[in-house]
Coordinates of C-alpha atoms (C1' of nucleotides) in Angstrom, one line a residue:
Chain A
X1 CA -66.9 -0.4 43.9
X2 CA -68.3 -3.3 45.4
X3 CA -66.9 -6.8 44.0
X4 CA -68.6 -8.2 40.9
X5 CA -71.1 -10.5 41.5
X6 CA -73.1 -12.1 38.9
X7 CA -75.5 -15.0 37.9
X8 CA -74.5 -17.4 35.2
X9 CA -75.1 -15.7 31.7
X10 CA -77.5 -17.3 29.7
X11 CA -75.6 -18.8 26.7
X12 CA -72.1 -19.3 26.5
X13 CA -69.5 -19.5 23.7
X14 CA -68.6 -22.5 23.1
X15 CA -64.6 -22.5 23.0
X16 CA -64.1 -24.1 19.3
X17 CA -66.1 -20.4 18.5
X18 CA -64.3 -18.3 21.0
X19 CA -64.0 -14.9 19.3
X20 CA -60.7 -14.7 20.5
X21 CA -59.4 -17.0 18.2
X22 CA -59.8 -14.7 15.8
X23 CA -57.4 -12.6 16.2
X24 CA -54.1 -12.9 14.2
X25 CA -51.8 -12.6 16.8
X26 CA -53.0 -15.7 18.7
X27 CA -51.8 -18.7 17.9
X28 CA -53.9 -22.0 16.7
X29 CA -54.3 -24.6 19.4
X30 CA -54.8 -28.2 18.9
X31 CA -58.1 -29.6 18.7
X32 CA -56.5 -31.6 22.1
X33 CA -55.3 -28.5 23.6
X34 CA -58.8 -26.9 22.9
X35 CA -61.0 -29.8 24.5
X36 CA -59.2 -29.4 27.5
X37 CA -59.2 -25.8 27.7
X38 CA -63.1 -26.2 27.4
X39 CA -63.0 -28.5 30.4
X40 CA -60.9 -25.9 32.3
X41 CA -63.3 -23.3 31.6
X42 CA -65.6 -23.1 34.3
X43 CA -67.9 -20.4 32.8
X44 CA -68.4 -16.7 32.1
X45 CA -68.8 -13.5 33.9
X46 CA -70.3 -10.6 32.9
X47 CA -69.1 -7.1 35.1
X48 CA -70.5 -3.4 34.5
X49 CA -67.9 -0.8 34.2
X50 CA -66.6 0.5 37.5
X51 CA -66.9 -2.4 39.5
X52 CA -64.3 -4.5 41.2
X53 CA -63.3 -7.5 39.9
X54 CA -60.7 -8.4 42.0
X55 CA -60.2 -6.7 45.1
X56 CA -56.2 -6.3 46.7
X57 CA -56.1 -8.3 50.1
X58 CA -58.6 -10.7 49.2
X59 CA -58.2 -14.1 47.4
X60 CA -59.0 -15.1 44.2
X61 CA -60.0 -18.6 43.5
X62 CA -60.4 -17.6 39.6
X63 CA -58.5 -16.6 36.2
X64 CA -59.8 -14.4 33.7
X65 CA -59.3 -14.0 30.1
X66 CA -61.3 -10.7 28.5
X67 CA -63.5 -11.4 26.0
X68 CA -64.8 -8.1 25.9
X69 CA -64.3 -5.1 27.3
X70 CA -61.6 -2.8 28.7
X71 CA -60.0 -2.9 32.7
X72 CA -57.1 -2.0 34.9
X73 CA -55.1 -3.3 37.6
X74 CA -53.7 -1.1 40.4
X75 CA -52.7 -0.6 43.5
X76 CA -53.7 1.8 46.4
X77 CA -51.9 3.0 49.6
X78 CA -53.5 3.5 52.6
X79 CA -54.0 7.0 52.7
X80 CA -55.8 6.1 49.0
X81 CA -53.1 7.4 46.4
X82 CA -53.6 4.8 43.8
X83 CA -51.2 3.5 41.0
X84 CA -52.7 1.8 37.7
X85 CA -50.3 -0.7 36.9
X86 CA -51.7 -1.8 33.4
X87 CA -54.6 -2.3 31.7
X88 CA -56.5 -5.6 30.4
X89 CA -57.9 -5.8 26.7
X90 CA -59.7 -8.2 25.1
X91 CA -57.4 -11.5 24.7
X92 CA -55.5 -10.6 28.4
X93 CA -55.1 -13.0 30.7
X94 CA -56.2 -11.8 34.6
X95 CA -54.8 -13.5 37.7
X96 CA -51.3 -14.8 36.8
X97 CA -49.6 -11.3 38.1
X98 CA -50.1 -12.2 41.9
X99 CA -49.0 -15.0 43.9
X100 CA -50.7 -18.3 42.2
X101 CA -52.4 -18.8 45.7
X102 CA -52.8 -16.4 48.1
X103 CA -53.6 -13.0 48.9
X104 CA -54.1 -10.5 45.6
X105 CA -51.3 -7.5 46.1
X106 CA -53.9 -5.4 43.4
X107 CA -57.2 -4.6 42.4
X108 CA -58.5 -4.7 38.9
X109 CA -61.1 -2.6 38.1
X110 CA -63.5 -2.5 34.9
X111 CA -63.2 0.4 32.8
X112 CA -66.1 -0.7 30.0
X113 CA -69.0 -3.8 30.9
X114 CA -66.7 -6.7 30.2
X115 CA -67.6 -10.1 29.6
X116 CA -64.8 -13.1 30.7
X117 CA -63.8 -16.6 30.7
X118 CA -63.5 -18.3 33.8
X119 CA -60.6 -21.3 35.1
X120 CA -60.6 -22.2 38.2
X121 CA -57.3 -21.8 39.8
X122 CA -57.0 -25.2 41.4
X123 CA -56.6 -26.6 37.8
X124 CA -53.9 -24.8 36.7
X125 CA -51.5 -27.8 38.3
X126 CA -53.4 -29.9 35.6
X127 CA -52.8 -28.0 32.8
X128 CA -49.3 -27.8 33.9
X129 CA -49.3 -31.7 34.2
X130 CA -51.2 -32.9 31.3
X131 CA -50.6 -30.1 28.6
X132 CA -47.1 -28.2 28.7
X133 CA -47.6 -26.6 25.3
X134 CA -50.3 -24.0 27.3
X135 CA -47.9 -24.1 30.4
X136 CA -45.3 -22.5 28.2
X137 CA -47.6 -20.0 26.7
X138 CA -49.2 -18.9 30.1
X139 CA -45.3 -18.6 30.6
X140 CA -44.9 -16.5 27.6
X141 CA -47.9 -14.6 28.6
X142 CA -46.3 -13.7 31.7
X143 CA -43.5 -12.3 30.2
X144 CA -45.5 -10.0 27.8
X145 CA -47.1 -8.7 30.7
X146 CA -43.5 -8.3 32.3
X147 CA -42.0 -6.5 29.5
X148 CA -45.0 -4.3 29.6
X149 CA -44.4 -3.5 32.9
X150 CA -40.7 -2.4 32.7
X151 CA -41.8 0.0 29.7
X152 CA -44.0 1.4 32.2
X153 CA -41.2 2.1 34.8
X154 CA -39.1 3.5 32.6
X155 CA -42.2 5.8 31.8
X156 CA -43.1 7.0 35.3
X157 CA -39.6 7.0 36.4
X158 CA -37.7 8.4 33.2
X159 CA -39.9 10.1 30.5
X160 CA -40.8 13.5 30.6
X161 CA -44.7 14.3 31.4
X162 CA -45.2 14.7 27.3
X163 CA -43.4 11.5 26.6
X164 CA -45.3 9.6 29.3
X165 CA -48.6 10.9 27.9
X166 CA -47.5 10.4 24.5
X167 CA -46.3 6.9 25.3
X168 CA -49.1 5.4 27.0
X169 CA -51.9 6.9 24.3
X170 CA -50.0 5.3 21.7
X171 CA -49.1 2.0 23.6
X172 CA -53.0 1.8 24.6
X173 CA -53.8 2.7 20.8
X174 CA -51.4 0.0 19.4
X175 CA -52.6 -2.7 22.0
X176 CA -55.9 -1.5 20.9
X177 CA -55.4 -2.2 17.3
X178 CA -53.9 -5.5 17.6
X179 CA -57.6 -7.2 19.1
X180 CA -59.4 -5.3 15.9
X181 CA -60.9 -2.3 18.4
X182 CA -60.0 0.4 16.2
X183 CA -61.1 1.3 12.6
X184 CA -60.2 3.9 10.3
X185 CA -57.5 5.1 12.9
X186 CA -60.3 5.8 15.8
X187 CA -60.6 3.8 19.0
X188 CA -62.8 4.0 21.9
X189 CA -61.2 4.4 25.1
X190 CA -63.3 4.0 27.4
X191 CA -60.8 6.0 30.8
X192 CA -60.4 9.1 32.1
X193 CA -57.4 11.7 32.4
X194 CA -57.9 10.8 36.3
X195 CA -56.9 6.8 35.0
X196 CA -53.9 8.6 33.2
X197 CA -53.2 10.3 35.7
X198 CA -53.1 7.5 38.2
X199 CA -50.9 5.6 35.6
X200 CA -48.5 7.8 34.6
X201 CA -48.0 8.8 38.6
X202 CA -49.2 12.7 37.7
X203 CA -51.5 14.7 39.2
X204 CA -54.7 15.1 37.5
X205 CA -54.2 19.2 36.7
X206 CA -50.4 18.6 35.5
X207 CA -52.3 15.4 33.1
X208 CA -54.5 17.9 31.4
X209 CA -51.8 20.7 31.3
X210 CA -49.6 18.0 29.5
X211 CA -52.5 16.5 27.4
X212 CA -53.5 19.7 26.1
X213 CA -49.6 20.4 24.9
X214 CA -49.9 17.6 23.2
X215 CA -53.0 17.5 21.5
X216 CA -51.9 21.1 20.5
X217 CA -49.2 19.2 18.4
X218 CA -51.8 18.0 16.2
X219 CA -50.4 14.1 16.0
X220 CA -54.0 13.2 17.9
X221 CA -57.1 14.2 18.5
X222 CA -59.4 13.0 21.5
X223 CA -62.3 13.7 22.8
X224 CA -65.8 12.4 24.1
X225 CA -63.8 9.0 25.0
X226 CA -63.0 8.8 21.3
X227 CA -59.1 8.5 20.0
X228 CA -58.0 9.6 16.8
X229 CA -54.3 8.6 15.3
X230 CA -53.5 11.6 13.3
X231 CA -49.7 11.2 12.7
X232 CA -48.5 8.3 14.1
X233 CA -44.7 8.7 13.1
X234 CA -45.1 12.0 15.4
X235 CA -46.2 10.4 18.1
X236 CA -43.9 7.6 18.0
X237 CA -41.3 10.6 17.9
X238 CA -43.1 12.3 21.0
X239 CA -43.0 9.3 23.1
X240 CA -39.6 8.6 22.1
X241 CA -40.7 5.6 21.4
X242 CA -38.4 2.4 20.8
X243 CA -40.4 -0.1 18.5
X244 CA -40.2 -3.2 20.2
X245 CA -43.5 -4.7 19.4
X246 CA -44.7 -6.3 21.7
X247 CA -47.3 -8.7 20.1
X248 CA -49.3 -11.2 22.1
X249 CA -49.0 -14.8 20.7
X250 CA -50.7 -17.4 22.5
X251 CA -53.8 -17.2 25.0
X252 CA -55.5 -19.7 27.0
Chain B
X1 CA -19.4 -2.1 30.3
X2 CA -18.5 -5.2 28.0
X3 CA -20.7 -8.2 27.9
X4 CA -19.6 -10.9 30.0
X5 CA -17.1 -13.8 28.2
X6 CA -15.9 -15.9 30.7
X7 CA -14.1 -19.6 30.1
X8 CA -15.2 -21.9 31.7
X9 CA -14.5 -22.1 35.0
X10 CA -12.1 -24.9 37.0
X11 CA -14.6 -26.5 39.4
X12 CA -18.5 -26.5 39.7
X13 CA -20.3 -27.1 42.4
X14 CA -23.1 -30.3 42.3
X15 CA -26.6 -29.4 42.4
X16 CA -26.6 -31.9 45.1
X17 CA -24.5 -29.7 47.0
X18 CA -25.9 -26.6 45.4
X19 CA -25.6 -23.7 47.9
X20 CA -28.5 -22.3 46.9
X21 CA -30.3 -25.8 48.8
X22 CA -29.6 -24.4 52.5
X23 CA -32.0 -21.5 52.0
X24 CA -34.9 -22.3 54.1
X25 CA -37.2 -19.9 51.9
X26 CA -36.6 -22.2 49.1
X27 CA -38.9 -25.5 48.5
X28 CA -36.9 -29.1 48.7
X29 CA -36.7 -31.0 45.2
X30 CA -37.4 -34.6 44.5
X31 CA -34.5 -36.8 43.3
X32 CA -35.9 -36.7 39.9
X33 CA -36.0 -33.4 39.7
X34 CA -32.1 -32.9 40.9
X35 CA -31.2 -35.0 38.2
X36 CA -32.6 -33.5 35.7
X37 CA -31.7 -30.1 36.9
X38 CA -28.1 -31.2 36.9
X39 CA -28.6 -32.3 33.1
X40 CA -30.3 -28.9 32.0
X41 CA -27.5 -26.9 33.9
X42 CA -24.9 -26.1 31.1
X43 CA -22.0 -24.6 33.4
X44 CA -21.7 -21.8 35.5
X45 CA -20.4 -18.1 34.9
X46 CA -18.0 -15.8 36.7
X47 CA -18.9 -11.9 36.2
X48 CA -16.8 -9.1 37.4
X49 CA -18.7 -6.4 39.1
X50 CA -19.4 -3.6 36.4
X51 CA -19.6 -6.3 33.5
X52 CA -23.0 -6.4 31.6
X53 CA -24.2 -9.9 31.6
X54 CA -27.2 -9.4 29.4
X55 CA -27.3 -6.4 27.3
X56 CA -30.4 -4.7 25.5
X57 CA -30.7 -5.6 22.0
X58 CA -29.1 -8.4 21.7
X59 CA -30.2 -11.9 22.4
X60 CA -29.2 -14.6 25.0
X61 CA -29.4 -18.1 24.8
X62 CA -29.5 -18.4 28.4
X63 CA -31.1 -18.6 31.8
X64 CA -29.2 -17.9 34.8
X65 CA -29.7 -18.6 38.4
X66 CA -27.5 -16.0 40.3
X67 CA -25.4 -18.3 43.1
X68 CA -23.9 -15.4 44.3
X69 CA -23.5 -11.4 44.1
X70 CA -25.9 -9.1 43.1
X71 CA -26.8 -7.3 39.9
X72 CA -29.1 -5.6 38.3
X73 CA -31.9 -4.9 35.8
X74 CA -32.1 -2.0 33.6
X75 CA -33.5 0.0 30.4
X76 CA -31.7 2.9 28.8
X77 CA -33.1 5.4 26.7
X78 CA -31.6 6.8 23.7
X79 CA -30.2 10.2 25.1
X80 CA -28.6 8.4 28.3
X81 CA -32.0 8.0 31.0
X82 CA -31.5 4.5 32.3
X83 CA -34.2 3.1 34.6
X84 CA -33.3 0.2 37.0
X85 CA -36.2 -2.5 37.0
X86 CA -35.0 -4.5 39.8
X87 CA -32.3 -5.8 41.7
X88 CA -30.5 -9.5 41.5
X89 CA -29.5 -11.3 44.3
X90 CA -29.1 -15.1 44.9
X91 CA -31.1 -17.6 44.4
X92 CA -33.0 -14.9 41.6
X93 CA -33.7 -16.2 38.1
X94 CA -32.4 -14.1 35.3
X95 CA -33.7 -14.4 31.5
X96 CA -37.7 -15.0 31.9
X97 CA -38.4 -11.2 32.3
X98 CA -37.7 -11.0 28.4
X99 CA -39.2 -12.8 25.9
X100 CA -39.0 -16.3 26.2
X101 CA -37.1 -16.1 22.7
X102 CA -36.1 -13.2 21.1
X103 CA -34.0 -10.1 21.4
X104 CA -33.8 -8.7 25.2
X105 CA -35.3 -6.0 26.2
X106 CA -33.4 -4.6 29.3
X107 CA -29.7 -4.8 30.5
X108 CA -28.3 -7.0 33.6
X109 CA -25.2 -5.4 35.0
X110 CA -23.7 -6.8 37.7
X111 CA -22.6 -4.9 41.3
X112 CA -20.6 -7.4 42.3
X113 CA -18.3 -10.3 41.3
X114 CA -20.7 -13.0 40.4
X115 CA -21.2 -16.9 39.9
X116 CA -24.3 -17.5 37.8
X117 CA -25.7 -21.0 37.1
X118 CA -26.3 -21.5 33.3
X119 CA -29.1 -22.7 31.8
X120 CA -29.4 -23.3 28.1
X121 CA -33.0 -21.7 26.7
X122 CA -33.3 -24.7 24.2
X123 CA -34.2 -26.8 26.9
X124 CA -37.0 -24.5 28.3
X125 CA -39.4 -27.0 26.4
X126 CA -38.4 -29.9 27.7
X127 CA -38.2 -28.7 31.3
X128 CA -42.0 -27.8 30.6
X129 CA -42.8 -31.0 28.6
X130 CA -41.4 -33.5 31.5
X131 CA -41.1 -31.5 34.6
X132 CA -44.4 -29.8 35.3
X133 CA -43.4 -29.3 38.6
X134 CA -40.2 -27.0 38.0
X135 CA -42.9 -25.3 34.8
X136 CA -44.8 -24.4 37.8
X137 CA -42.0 -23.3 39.8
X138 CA -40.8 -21.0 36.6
X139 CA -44.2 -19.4 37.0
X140 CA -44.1 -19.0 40.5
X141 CA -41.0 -17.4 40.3
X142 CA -42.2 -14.7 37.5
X143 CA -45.3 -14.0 39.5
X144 CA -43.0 -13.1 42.1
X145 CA -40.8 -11.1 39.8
X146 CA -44.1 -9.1 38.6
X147 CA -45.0 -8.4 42.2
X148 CA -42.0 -6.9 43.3
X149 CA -42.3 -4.5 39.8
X150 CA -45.4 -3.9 40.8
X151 CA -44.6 -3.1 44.1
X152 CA -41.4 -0.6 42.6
X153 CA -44.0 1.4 40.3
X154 CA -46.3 2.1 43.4
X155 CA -42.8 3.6 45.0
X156 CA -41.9 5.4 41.7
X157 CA -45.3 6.2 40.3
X158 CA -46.9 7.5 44.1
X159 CA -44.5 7.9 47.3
X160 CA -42.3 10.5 48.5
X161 CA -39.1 10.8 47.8
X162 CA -38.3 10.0 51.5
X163 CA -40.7 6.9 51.3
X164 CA -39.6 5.6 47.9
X165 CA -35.5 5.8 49.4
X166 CA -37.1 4.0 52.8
X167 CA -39.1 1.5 51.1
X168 CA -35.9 0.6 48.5
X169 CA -33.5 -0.1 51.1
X170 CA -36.3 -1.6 53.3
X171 CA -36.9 -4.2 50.5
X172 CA -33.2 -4.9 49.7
X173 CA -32.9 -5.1 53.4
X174 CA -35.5 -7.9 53.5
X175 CA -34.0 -9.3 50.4
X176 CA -30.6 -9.5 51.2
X177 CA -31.5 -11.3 55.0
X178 CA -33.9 -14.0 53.0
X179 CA -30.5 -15.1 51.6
X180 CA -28.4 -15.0 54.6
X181 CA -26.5 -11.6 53.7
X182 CA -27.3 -10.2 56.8
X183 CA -25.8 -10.3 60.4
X184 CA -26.3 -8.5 63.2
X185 CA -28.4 -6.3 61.1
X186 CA -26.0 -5.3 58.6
X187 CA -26.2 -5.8 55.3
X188 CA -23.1 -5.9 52.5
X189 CA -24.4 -3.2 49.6
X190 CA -22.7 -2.9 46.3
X191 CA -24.9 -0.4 44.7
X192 CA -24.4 3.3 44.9
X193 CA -26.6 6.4 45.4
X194 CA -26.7 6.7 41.7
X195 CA -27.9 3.1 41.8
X196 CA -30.9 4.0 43.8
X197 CA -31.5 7.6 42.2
X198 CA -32.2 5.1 38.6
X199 CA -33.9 3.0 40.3
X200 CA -36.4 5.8 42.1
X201 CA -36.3 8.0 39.2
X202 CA -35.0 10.9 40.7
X203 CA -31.7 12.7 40.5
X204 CA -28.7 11.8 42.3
X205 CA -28.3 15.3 44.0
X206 CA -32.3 14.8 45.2
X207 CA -31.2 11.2 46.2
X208 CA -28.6 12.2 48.4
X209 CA -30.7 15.0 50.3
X210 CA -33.0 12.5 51.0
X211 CA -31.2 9.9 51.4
X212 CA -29.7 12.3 54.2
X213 CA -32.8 13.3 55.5
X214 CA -33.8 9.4 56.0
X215 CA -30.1 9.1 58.0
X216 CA -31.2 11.5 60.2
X217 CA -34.0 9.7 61.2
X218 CA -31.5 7.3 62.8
X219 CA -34.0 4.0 61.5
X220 CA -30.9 2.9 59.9
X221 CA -27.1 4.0 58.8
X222 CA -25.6 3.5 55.7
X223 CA -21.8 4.2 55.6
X224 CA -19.2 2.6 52.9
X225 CA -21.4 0.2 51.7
X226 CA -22.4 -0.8 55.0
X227 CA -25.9 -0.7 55.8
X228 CA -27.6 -1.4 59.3
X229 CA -30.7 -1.6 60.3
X230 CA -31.2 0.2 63.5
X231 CA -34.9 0.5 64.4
X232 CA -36.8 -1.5 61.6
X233 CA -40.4 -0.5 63.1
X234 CA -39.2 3.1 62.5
X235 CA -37.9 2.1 58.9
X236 CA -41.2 0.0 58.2
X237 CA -43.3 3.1 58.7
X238 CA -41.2 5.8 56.9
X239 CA -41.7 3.3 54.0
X240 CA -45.2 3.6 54.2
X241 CA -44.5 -0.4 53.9
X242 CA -47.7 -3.2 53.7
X243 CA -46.7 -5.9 54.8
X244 CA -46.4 -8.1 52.0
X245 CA -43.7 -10.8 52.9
X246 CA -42.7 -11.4 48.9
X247 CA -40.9 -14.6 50.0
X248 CA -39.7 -16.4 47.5
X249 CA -40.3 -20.1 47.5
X250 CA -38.7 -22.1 44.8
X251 CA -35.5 -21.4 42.4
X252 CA -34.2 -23.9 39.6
Chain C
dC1 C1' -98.4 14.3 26.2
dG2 C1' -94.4 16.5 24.9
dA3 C1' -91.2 20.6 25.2
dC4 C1' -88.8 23.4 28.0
dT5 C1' -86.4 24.6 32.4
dT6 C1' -83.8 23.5 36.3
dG7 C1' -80.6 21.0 39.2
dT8 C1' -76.9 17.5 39.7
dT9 C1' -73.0 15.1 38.7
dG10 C1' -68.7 13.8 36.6
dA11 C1' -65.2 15.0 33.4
dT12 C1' -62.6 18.6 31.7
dG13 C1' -60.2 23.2 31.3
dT14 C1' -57.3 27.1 33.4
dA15 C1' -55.3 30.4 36.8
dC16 C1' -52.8 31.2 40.4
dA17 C1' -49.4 30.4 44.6
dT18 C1' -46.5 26.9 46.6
dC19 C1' -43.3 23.3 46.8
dA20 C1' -40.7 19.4 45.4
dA21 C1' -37.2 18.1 42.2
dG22 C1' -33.7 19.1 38.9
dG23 C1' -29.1 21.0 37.3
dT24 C1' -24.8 23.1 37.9
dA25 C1' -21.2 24.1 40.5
dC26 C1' -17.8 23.2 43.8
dG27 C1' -16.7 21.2 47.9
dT28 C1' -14.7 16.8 50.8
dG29 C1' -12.5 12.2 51.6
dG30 C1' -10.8 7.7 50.7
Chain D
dC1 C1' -10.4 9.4 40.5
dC2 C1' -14.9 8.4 42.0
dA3 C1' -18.4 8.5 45.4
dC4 C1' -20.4 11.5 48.4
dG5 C1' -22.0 16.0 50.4
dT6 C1' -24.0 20.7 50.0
dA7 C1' -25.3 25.4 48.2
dC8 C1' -27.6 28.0 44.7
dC9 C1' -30.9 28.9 41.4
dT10 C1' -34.3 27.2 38.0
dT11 C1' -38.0 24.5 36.5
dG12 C1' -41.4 21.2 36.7
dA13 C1' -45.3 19.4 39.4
dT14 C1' -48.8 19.9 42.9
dG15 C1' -53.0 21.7 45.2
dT16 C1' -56.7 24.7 45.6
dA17 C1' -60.0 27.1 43.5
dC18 C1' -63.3 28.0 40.2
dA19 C1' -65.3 28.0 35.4
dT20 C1' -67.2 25.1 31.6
dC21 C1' -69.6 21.5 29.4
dA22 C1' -72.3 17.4 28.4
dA23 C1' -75.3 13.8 30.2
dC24 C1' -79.1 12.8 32.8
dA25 C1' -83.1 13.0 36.1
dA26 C1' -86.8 15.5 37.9
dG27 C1' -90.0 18.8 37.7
dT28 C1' -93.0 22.5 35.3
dC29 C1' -95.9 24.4 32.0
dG30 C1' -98.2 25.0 27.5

DNA sequence: CGACTTGTTGATGTACATCAAGGTACGTGG
DNA sequence: CCACGTACCTTGATGTACATCAACAAGTCG
């Protein structure tokens, strides 16, 4: 629980051979855009699972993309009922969702050790300045992370406790998928029916109730943290699920 | 239920003389900066309350900034479930929350006569490419946007029915005064119970014994659209409310 | 030294009783 | 006619309690 705190890792990727870029759904950057985003990188930070990497009502002089490793972001009330308000995969980008200065309104939390890139937050009015092409992606980026968001609503306010269940497994699988973290239709996911529960706004008994339904449906299998895609067409039809696909394009 | 199609209308106000400039929560812009706002505006657009302005599915080639009325944001399932995001009021930017290009994800509806600002999406890029300052602003402005999401799946996802119906009106309340629609505190509200029952996710017979339970309370009244604040200390603490202040600080 | 037992912990599974929320129906009032 | 108000019954969700199971650490004995 306490906030991460660690020394400078011992080698660093270089950016030209961040894994990310890998990935299909990123786009290709400029070998301009990339020396400065090698400049704006200010280092890496490795967290073990369950600690805090950034703690609601403090500030936050940093911003994170995952290199590795699964987290969430949420919210908790006083009297300690918590929300999850989305979760951070490799290739997601950590810091935009609160005010650019000031006070962090959430937490995020590790799930898995991570390892991330570091930007300090006081050049972000640089990159604005000198390279609009990344201030229209972080933009973009935004607005993924918006339009995941208001699928999430309509989830917790809307959709039944299968659908909801159904939903986020398969949204979490898909997301999965796209940053080459599953194979031969298994993932790892490294949460709990308590993190469900927490972000699908269910208690943790109804959760299991609901997650044993639908694992008796057959369209999944899951257990021991691993995730197995049986019939994806009947889960897409369980979570009433609208395709809208919502691909990441550019990173920073 | 139509989408909007207005002519254009007879007069248009300046962005010299913008009304939007008296709010003290919003930051002063450089002559530069006016002028080429004035340039990227394309015209302004009259909605009648009940008219969809942006509709789900479709796309939208523009950007608003609402200059006055309210509306608001929603999702709608296949079998009829609709989910209200959030709420428009003016000096709110409508059109980042989908993708930046693309079909839209959600509906805007408007609750009351409107006049938008129109912005054409073309010239995102090069409001980005020579006016870093407004990018920045645009990001500001969907960070803010995320918050208050955020801060409506905590309500949905964990409070009480009382506290979620508090903490909505509450936030309106607050909303609505940060753009001068307050006086002697009342408040002017277009929505309905069914409004607040999508945007809580809960039923509009559940809505209305709470909401009736909350009048009791005598923290505030709400009668023909009428809402007054009478003890906002009492209102604060029903909400189970953080102190937050989500003020907003630019607008385009 | 290694194999087996024991204890602990965190995650999961299930059975109640209870309560909050939903749905239908039928009022009112502007 | 539409928004609001309220009664009634039903159903979905919660909370408490307790059992199971695997992972892991410590201790015991051959």
């Amino acid at each position: 629980m306490l906030t991460a705190t660690c020394p400078a890792p011992a080698r660093q990727v270089p950016c030209e051979k961040c894994p990310l870029r890998a990935y299909p759904t990123l786009r290709d950057f400029s070998q301009e855009e990339l020396d400065f985003i090698a400049g704006f990188k200010s280092g890496e930070l490795t967290v073990e699972a369950g600690n805090t990497l950034v703690m609601q009502g403090t500030t936050n002089a940093h911003l994170y993309t995952v290199l590795s490793g699964w987290a969430f972001r949420h919210k908790t009330l006083a009297d300690g009922r918590r929300q999850i308000l989305n979760f951070a995969l490799p290739a997601d980008f950590i810091g935009l969702q609160g005010t650019v200065l000031g006070e962090m309104q959430h937490s995020v939390e590790a799930l898995s050790d991570m390892v991330l890139c570091v930007f300090p937050r006081e050049k972000l009015w640089e990159l604005y300045r000198n390279h609009p092409s990344l201030a229209f992606d972080l933009t973009w980026i935004a607005s993924r992370e918006e339009q995941m968001l208001d699928e999430h609503l309509v989830s917790v306010g809307r959709r039944t406790a299968l659908e909801r269940i159904a939903f986020v497994l398969l949204h979490l699988y898909l997301r999965a998928e796209q940053v080459n973290l599953t194979s031969k239709n298994t993932a790892q996911f490294p949460f709990t029916q308590q993190h469900l529960a927490d972000a699908l706004g269910m208690s943790l008994v109804h959760t299991n109730k609901t997650l044993r339904r639908l694992l008796a449906s057959k369209a999944v299998r899951w257990k021991n943290r691993i995730f197995e895609m049986i019939d994806r067409d009947a889960l897409v039809a369980l979570a009433g699920y609208q395709m809208n696909d919502l691909a990441p394009r550019p990173f920073i």
